Coordinates of C-alpha atoms and ligand atoms in Angstrom, one line a residue:
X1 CA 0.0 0.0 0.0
X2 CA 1.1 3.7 -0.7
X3 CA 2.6 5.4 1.9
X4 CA 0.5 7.9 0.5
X5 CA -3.2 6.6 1.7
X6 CA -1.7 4.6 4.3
X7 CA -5.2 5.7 6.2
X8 CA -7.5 4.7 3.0
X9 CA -8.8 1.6 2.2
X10 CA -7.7 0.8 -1.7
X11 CA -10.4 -1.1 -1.7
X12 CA -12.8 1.7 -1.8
X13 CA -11.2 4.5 -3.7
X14 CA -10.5 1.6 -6.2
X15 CA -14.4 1.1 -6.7
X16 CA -15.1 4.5 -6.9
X17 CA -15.7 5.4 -11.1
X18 CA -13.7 8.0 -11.1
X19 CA -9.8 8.1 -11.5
X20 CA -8.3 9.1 -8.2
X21 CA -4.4 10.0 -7.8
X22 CA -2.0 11.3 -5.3
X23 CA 1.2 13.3 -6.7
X24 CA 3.5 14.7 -4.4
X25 CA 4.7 18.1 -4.3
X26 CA 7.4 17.4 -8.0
X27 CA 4.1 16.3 -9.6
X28 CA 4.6 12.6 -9.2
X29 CA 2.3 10.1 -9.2
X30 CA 3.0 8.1 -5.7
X31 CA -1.1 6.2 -5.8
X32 CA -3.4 5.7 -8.3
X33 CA -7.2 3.6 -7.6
X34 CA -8.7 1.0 -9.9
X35 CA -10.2 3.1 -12.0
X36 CA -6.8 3.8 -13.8
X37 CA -7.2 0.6 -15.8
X38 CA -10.5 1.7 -16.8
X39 CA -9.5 4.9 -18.3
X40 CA -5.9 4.5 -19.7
X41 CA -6.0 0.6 -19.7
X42 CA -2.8 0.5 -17.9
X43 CA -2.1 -1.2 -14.4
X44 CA -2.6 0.9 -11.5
X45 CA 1.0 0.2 -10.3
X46 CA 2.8 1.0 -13.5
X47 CA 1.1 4.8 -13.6
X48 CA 3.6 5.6 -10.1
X49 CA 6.5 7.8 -10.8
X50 CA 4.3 9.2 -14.0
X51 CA 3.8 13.1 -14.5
X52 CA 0.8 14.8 -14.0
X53 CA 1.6 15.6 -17.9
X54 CA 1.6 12.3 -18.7
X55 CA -1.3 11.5 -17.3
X56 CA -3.5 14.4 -17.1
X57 CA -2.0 15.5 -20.4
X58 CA 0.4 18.9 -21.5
X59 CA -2.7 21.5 -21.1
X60 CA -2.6 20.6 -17.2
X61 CA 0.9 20.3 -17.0
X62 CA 1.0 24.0 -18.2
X63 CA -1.2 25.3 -15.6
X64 CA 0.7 23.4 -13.0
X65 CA 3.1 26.0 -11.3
X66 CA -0.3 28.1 -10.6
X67 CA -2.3 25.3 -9.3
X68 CA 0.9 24.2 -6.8
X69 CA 0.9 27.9 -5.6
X70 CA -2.8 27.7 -4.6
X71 CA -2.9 24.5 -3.6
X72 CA 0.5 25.1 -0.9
X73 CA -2.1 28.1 0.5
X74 CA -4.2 25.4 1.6
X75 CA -6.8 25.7 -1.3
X76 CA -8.5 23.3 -3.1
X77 CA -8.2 24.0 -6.8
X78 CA -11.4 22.6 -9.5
X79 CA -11.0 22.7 -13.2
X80 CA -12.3 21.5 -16.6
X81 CA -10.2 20.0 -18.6
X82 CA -9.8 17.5 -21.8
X83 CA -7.9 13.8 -20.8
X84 CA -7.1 11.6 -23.2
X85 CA -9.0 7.9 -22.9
X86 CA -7.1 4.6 -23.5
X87 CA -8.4 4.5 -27.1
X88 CA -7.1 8.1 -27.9
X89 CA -10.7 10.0 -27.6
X90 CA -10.6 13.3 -25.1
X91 CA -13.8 13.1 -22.5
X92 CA -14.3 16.3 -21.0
X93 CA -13.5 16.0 -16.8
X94 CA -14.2 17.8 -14.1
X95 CA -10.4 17.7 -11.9
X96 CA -10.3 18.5 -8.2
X97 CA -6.8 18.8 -6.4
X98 CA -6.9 18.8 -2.6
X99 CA -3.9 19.4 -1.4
X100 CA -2.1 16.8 1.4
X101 CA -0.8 19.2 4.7
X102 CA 2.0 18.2 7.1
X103 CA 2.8 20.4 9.6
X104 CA 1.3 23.1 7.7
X105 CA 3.6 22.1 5.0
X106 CA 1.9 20.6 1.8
X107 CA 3.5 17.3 1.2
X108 CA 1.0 16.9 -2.2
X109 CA -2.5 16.6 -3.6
X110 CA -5.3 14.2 -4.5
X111 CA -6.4 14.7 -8.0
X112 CA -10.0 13.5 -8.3
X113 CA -10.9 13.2 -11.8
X114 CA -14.7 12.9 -12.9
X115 CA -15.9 11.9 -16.8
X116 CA -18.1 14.7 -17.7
X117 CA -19.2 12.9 -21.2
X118 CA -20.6 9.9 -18.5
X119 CA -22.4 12.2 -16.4
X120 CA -24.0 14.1 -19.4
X121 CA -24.6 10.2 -21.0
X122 CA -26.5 9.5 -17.3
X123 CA -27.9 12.8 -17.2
X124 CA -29.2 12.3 -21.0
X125 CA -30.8 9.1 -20.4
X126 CA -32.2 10.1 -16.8
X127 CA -33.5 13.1 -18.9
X128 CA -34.6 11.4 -21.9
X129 CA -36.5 8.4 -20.0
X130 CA -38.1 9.9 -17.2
X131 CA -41.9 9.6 -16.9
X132 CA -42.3 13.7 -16.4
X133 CA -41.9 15.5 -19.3
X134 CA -38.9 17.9 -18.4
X135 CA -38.4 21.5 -20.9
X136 CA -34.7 23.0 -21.2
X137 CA -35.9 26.7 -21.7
X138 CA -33.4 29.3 -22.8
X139 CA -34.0 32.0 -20.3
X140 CA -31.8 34.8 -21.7
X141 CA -33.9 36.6 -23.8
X142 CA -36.1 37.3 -20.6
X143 CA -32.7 38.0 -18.3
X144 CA -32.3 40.7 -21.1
X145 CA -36.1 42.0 -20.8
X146 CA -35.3 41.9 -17.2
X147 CA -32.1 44.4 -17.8
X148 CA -33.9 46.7 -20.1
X149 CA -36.7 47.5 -17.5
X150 CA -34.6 47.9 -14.8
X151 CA -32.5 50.6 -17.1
X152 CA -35.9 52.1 -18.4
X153 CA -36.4 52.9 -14.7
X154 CA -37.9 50.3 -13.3
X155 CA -36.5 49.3 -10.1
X156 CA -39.2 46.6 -8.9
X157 CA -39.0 43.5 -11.8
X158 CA -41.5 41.5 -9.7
X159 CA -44.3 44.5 -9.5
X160 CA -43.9 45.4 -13.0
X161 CA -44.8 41.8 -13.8
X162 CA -47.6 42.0 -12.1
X163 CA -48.4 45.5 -13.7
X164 CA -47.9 44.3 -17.1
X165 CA -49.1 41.2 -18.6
X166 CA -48.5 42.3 -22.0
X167 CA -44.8 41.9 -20.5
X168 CA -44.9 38.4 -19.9
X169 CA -47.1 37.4 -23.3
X170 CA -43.5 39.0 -25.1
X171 CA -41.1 36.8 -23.2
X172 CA -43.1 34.1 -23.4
X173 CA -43.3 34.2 -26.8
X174 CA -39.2 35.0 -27.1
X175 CA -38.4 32.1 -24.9
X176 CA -36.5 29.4 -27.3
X177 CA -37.7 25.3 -26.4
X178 CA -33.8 23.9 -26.5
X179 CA -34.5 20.9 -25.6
X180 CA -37.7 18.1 -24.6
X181 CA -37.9 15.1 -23.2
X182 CA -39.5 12.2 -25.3
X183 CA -42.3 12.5 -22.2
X184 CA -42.9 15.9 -22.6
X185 CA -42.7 15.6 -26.8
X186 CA -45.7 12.9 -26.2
X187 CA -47.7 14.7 -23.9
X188 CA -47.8 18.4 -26.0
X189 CA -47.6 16.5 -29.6
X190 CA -44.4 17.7 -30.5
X191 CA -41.8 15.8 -33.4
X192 CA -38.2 15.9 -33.5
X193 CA -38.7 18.3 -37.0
X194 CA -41.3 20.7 -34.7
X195 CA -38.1 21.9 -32.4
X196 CA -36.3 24.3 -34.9
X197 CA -37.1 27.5 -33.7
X198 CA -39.6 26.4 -31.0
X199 CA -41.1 29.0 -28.5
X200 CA -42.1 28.7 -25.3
X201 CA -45.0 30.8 -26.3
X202 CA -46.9 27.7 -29.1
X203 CA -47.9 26.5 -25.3
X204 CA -49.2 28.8 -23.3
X205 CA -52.6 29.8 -24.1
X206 CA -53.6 33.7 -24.0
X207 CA -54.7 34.3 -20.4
X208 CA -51.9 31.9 -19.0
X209 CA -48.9 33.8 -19.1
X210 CA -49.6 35.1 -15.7
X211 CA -49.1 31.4 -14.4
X212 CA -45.6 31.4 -16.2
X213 CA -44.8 34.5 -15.1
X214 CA -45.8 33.1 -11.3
X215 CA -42.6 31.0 -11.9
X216 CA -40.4 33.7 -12.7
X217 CA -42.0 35.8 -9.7
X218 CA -41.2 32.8 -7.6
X219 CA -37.3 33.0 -9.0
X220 CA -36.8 36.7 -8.9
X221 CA -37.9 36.4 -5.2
X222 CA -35.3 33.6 -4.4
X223 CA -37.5 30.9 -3.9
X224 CA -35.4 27.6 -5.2
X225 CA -38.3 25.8 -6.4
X226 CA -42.1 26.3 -7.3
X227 CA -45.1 24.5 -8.6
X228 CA -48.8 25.5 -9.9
X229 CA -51.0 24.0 -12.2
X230 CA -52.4 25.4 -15.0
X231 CA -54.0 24.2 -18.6
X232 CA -51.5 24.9 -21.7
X233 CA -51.9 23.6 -25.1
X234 CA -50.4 21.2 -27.0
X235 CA -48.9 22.0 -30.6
X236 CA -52.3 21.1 -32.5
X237 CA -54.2 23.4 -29.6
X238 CA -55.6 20.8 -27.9
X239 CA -55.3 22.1 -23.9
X240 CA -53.6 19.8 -21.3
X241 CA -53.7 20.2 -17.9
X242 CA -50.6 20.0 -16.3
X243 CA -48.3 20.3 -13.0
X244 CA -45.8 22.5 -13.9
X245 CA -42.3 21.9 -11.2
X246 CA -39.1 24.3 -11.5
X247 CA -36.5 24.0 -10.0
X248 CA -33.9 26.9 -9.4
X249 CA -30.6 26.6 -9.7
X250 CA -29.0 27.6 -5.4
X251 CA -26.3 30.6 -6.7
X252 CA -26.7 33.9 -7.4
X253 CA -27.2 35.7 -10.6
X254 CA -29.8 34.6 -13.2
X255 CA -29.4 31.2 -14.9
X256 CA -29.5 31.2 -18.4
X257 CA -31.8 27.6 -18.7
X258 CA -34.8 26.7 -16.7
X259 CA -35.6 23.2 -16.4
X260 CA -38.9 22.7 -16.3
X261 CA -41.3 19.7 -15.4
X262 CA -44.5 18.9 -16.9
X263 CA -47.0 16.3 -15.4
X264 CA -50.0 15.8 -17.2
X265 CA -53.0 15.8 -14.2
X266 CA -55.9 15.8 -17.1
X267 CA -56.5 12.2 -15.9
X268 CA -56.6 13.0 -12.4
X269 CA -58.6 15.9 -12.4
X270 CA -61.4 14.4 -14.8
X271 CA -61.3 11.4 -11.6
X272 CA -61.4 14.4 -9.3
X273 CA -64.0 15.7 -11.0
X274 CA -66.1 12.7 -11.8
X275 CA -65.8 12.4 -8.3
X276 CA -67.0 15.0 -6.7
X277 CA -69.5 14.5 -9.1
X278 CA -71.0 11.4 -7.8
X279 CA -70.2 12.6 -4.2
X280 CA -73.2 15.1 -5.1
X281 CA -75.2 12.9 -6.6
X282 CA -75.0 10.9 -3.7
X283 CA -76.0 13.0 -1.4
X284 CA -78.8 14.3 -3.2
X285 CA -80.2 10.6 -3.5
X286 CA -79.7 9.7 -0.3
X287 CA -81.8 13.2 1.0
X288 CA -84.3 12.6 -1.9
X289 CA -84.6 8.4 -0.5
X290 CA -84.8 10.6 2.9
X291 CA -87.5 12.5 1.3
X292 CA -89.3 9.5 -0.4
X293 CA -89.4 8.3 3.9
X294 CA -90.1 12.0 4.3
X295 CA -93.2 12.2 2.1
X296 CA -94.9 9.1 3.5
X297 CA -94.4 10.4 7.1
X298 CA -95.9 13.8 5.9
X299 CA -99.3 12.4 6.7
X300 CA -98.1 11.2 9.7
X301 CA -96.2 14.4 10.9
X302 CA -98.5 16.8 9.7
X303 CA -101.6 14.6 10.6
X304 CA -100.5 15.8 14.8
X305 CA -100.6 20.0 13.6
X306 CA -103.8 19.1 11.7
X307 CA -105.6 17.4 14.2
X308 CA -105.0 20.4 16.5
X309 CA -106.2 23.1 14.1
X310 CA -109.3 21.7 13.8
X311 CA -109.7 20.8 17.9
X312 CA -108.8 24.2 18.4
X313 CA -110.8 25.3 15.3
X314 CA -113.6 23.9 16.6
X315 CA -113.4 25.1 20.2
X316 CA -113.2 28.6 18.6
X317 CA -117.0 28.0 17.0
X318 CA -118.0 27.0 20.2
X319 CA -117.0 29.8 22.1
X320 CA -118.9 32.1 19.6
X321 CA -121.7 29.9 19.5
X322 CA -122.2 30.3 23.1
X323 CA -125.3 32.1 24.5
X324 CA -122.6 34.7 25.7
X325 CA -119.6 34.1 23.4
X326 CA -116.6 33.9 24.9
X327 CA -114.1 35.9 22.9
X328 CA -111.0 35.6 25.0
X329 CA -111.1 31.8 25.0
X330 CA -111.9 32.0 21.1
X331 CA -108.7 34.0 20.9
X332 CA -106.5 31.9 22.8
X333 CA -108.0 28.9 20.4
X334 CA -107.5 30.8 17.3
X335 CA -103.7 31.3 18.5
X336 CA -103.4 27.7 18.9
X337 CA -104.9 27.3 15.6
X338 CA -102.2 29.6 13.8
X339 CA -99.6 28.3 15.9
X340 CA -100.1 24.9 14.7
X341 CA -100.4 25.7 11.3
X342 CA -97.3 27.9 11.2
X343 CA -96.1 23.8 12.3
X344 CA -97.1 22.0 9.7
X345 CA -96.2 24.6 7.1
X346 CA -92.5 24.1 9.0
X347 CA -92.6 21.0 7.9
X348 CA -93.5 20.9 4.6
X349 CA -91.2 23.8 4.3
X350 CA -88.3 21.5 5.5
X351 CA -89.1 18.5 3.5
X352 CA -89.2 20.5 0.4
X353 CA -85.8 22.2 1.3
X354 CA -84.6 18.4 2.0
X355 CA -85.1 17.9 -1.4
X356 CA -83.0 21.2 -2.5
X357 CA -79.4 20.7 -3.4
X358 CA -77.3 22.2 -1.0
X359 CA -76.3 21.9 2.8
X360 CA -78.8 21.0 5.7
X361 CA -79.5 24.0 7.9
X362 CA -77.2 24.6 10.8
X363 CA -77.9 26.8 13.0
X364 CA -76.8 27.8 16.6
X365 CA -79.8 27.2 19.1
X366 CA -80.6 27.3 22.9
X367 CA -81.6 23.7 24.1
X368 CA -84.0 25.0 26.4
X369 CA -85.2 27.3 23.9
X370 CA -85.8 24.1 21.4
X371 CA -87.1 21.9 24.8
X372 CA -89.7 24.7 25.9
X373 CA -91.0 24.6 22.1
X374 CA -91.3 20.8 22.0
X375 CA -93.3 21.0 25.2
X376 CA -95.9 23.1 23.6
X377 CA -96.0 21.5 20.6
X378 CA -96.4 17.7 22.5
X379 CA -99.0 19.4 24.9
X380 CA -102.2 18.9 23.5
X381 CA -101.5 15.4 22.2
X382 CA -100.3 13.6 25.4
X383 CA -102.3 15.3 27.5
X384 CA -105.1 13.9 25.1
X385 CA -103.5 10.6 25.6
X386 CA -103.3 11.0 29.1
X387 CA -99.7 11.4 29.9
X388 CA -97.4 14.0 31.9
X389 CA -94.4 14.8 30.6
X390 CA -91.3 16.1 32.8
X391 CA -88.4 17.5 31.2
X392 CA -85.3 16.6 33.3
X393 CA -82.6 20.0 31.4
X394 CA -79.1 20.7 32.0
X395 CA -78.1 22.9 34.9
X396 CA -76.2 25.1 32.3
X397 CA -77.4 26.5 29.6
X398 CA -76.1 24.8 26.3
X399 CA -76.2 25.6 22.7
X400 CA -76.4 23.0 19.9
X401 CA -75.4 23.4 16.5
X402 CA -78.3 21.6 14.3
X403 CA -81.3 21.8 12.7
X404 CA -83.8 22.8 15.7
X405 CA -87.1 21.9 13.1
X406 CA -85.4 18.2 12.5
X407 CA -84.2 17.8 15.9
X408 CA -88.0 18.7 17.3
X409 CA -89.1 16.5 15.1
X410 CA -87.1 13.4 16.4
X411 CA -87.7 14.5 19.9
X412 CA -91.8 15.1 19.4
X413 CA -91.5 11.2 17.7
X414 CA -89.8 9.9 20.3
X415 CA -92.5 11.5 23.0
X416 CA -95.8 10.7 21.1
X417 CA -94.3 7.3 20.6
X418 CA -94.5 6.9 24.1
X419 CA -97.4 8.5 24.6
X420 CA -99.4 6.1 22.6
X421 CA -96.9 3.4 24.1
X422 CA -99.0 3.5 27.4
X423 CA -102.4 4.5 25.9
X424 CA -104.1 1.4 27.3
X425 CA -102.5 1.0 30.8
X426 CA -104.1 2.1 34.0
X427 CA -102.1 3.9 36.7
X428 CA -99.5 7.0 35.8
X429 CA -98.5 7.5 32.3
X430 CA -95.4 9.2 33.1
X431 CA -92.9 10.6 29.9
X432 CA -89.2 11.6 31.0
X433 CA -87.4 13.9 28.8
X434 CA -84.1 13.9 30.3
X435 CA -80.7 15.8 29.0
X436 CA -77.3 15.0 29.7
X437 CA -73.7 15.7 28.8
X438 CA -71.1 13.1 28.1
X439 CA -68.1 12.2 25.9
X440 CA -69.7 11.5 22.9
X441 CA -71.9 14.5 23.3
X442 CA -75.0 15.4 24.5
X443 CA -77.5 12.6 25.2
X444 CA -81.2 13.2 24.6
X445 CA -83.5 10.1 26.1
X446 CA -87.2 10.2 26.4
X447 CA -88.1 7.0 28.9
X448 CA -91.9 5.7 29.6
X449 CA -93.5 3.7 32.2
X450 CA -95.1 1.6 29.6
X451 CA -95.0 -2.2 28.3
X452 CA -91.6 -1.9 26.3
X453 CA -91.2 -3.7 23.0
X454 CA -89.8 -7.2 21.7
X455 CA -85.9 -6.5 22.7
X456 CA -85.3 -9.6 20.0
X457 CA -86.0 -6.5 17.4
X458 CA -84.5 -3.7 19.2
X459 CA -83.0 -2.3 16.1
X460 CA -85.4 -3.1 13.7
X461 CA -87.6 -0.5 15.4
X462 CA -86.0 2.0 13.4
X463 CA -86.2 0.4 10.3
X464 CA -88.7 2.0 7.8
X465 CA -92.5 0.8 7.7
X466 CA -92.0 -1.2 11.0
X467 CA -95.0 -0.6 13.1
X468 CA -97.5 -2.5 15.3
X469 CA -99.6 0.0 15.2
X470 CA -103.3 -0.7 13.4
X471 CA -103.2 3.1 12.2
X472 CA -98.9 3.5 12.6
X473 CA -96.9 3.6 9.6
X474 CA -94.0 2.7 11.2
X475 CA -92.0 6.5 9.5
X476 CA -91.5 8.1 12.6
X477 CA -88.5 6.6 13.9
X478 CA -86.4 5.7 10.6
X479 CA -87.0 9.1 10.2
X480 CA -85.7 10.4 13.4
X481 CA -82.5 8.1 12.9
X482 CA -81.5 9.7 9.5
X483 CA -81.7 13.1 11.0
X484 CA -80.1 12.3 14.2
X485 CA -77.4 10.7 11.6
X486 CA -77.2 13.4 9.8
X487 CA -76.0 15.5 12.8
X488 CA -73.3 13.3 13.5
X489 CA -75.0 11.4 16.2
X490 CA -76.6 8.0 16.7
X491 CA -79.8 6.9 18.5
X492 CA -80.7 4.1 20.0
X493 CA -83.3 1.7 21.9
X494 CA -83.4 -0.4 25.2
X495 CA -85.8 -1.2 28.2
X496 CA -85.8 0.3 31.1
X497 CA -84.7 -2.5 34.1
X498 CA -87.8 -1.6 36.0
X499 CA -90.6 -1.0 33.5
X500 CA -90.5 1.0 29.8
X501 CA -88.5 1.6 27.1
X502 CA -85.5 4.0 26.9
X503 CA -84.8 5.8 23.8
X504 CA -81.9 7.8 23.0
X505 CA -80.4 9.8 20.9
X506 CA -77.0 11.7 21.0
X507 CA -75.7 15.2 19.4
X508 CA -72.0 15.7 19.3
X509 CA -72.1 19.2 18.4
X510 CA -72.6 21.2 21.7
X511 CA -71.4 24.4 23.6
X512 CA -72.5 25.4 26.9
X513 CA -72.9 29.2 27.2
Ligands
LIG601 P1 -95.3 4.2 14.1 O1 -95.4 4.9 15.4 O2 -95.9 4.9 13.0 O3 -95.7 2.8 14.2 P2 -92.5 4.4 14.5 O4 -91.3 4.3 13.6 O5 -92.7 5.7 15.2 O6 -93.8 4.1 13.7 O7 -92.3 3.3 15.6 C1 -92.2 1.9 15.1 C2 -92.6 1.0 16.2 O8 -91.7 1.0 17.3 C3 -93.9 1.2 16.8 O9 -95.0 0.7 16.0 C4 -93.8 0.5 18.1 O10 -94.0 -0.9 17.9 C5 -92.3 0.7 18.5 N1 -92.2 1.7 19.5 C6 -91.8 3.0 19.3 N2 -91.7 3.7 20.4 C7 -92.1 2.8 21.4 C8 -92.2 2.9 22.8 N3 -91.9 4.1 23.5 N4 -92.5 1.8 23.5 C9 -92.8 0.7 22.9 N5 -92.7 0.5 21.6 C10 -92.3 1.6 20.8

């Protein structure tokens, strides 16, 4: 082993591609790796005690005094230079001497040697094959635009940009297309006979420049790389949608080519778009299946509100009928007629806004607001079917984010459910509304004293058209379940361990005030 890279492996510099050599301080070679036999096809061993000259070739040698000065300062020296190859043909190199220091003496260098011609082969085919389709743009025309405005005055590139769009059509339309990828080529139509005299400008559709210029904005501000998406054209004017990528170059000063990438998103967005689509779609048919549940349980909601109006209705024609009528009472029982009719028209309001396109109300409501309001509405009917209803509320006062119309209606099924639960049982017919807070959210349960229900089918209770009820129509509570599902909660059915049946229903959207 060379005295030389007594702490180097051989091993590893001699399966590194790339000639490596130590001279000392006469320009002698005292080590060279492997790679020598690639490149001269000469033994490693017989290139010690060469010049650098001789191996690195006369143009080097020339230079050398110079390079030994720098190199003794401590510096590392880079150059391009041409070598000759075993079979006589000069490959451009990249050479790097690192100079060797003793004692702050330099003893000699390293001279790493790299084949350009390999790397532009590697680069070529990385180029040519990948699966984006990569642009060399010739930027100098637009570095010289650049120049002139900043002479004419203007001090701010990036605003005048921005001011000027005519600007940016121009150096679009100057830019040169040096070079394409076979990807890019494909994807925007262009052949080999198409490049002569090929601007950047064939591309970019009027109204897009701004996007191009976005990439210059994003280089002019220092930014090293930058993406958007845009539609350009192909050469037959076809439009594409693409991602276009740049990457800047890290030093300072303008670079004269922009590499650009180009990957073509038409597929992805027509998915994306086909999509979101059938997302709508969906949604609509599941609120207009909602609605076909919806329009039978019309009768059945509206059937409560009508019934009152015509009790109340008819109470009011007594009351005038009397001897003595009794106006007062025939107001209160016209009230109760208007009240209830404003009801039912809020419900056929909502199921015909069910049927809308669009987002499901949400609105911000008291819950004792929304509880006092479901007592009045329930009133009449449980009373009717003789039942008290106590309504257990939160000690704080909490605000829910839903639909209050829907959620009453879930909360007035659940009650009148229960009501008629216990129609035919002597003793107290008692209805608990009772609210609490937990985890998952805030849990509504109404509970009754009555018989309870076949647990075998607990969950079948909710499915559509399950009743045993001679008049039911068994709406009422697959209806409640899609709304409370639609507010992100779930609902639910047991008995009670004593006596009833507990049903509940949870809303995960609360705040307490
Ligand atoms: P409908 O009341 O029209 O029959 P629902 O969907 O409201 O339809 O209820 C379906 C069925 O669930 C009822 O027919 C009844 O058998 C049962 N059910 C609902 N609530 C109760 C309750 N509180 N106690 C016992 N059974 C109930």
């Amino acid at each position: 082993m060379s005295p030389y890279m007594d702490h180097h492996d051989p091993a590893i510099s001699d399966r590194v591609p790339a000639l490596i050599s130590f001279f000392d301080v006469n320009n002698i070679c005292r080590y060279a790796n492997g790679f020598h036999r690639n490149w001269y096809g000469r033994e490693p061993q017989s290139q010690i005690g060469r010049s650098v000259g001789e191996l690195l070739g006369q143009d080097v040698a020339a230079k050398q005094p110079e390079h030994i000065s720098r190199l003794s300062l401590g510096e590392q020296v880079t150059f391009l230079a041409e070598i000759l190859h075993a079979d006589g043909t000069p490959h451009s190199a990249s050479v790097r001497y690192v100079p060797q220091i003793h004692n702050g003496k330099m003893t000699g260098f390293y001279a790493f040697v790299f084949d350009m011609d390999d790397q532009q082969y590697m680069f070529e085919s990385m180029f040519g094959a990948s699966a984006i389709g990569y642009w060399e743009l010739d930027f100098r025309g637009v570095k010289k635009s650049l120049e002139a405005i900043a002479l004419s005055g203007w001090h701010d590139p990036i605003q005048h940009l921005y001011d000027n769009p005519a600007f940016m059509r121009q150096a679009v339309d100057n830019v040169p297309v040096l070079n394409m990828n076979q990807k890019a080529r494909q994807l925007f139509g262009v052949e080999e006979s198409d490049m002569k005299g090929l601007m950047l400008g064939r591309f970019v559709p009027a109204g897009t420049e701004t996007v191009v210029a976005a990439n210059l904005v994003a280089y002019l501000k220092g930014e090293t790389n930058f993406e958007n998406e845009t539609v350009l054209r192909r050469l037959d004017g076809e439009p594409v949608e693409v991602l276009l990528t740049a990457s800047f170059p890290k030093k300072d000063g303008f670079c004269n080519t922009l590499t650009l990438g180009t990957v073509d998103t038409s597929y992805r967005n027509a998915q994306d778009r086909r999509l979101s689509r059938l997302e709508a779609e969906l949604a609509h048919s599941s609120r207009v299946s909602t609605l076909g549940q919806l329009a039978a349980s019309i009768a059945h909601e509206v059937n409560q509100p009508l019934g009152a109006v015509m009790t109340n209705g008819n109470a009011a024609l007594r009351w005038l009928n009397r001897g003595a009528p009794d106006l007062d009472e025939a107001k209160e029982a016209l009230k109760r007629v208007i009240a209830e009719a404003e009801r039912a028209a809020q419900i056929i309001d909502r199921t015909r806004s069910m049927a809308r396109k669009g987002e499901p109300k949400r609105v911000e409501c008291h819950l004792d607001d929304l509880l006092a309001d479901v007592e009045k509405l329930v009133h009449r009917e449980i009373s009717r079917l003789g039942c008290e209803l106590l309504v257990e509320r939160l000690p704080v006062d909490t605000c829910i984010t839903a639909d209050p119309i829907q959620i009453q209606q879930v909360l007035i099924n659940l009650i009148v459910n229960a009501a008629q639960a216990m129609r035919d049982q002597s003793g107290r017919r008692i209805i608990r509304l009772i609210c609490s807070a937990s985890a998952r959210g805030l849990i509504l349960q109404v509970r009754d004293n009555g018989p309870g229900f076949d647990t075998a089918n607990s969950d079948g209770l909710f499915d559509p058209f399950y009743t045993t009820k001679g008049d039911g129509m068994g709406i009422g509570l697959s209806v409640a379940r899609t709304i409370v599902e639609a507010h992100g909660g779930s609902i639910s059915a047991r008995l009670d361990e004593t006596r009833g049946s507990i049903f509940e229903f949870t809303l995960p959207t609360y705040t307490r005030v």
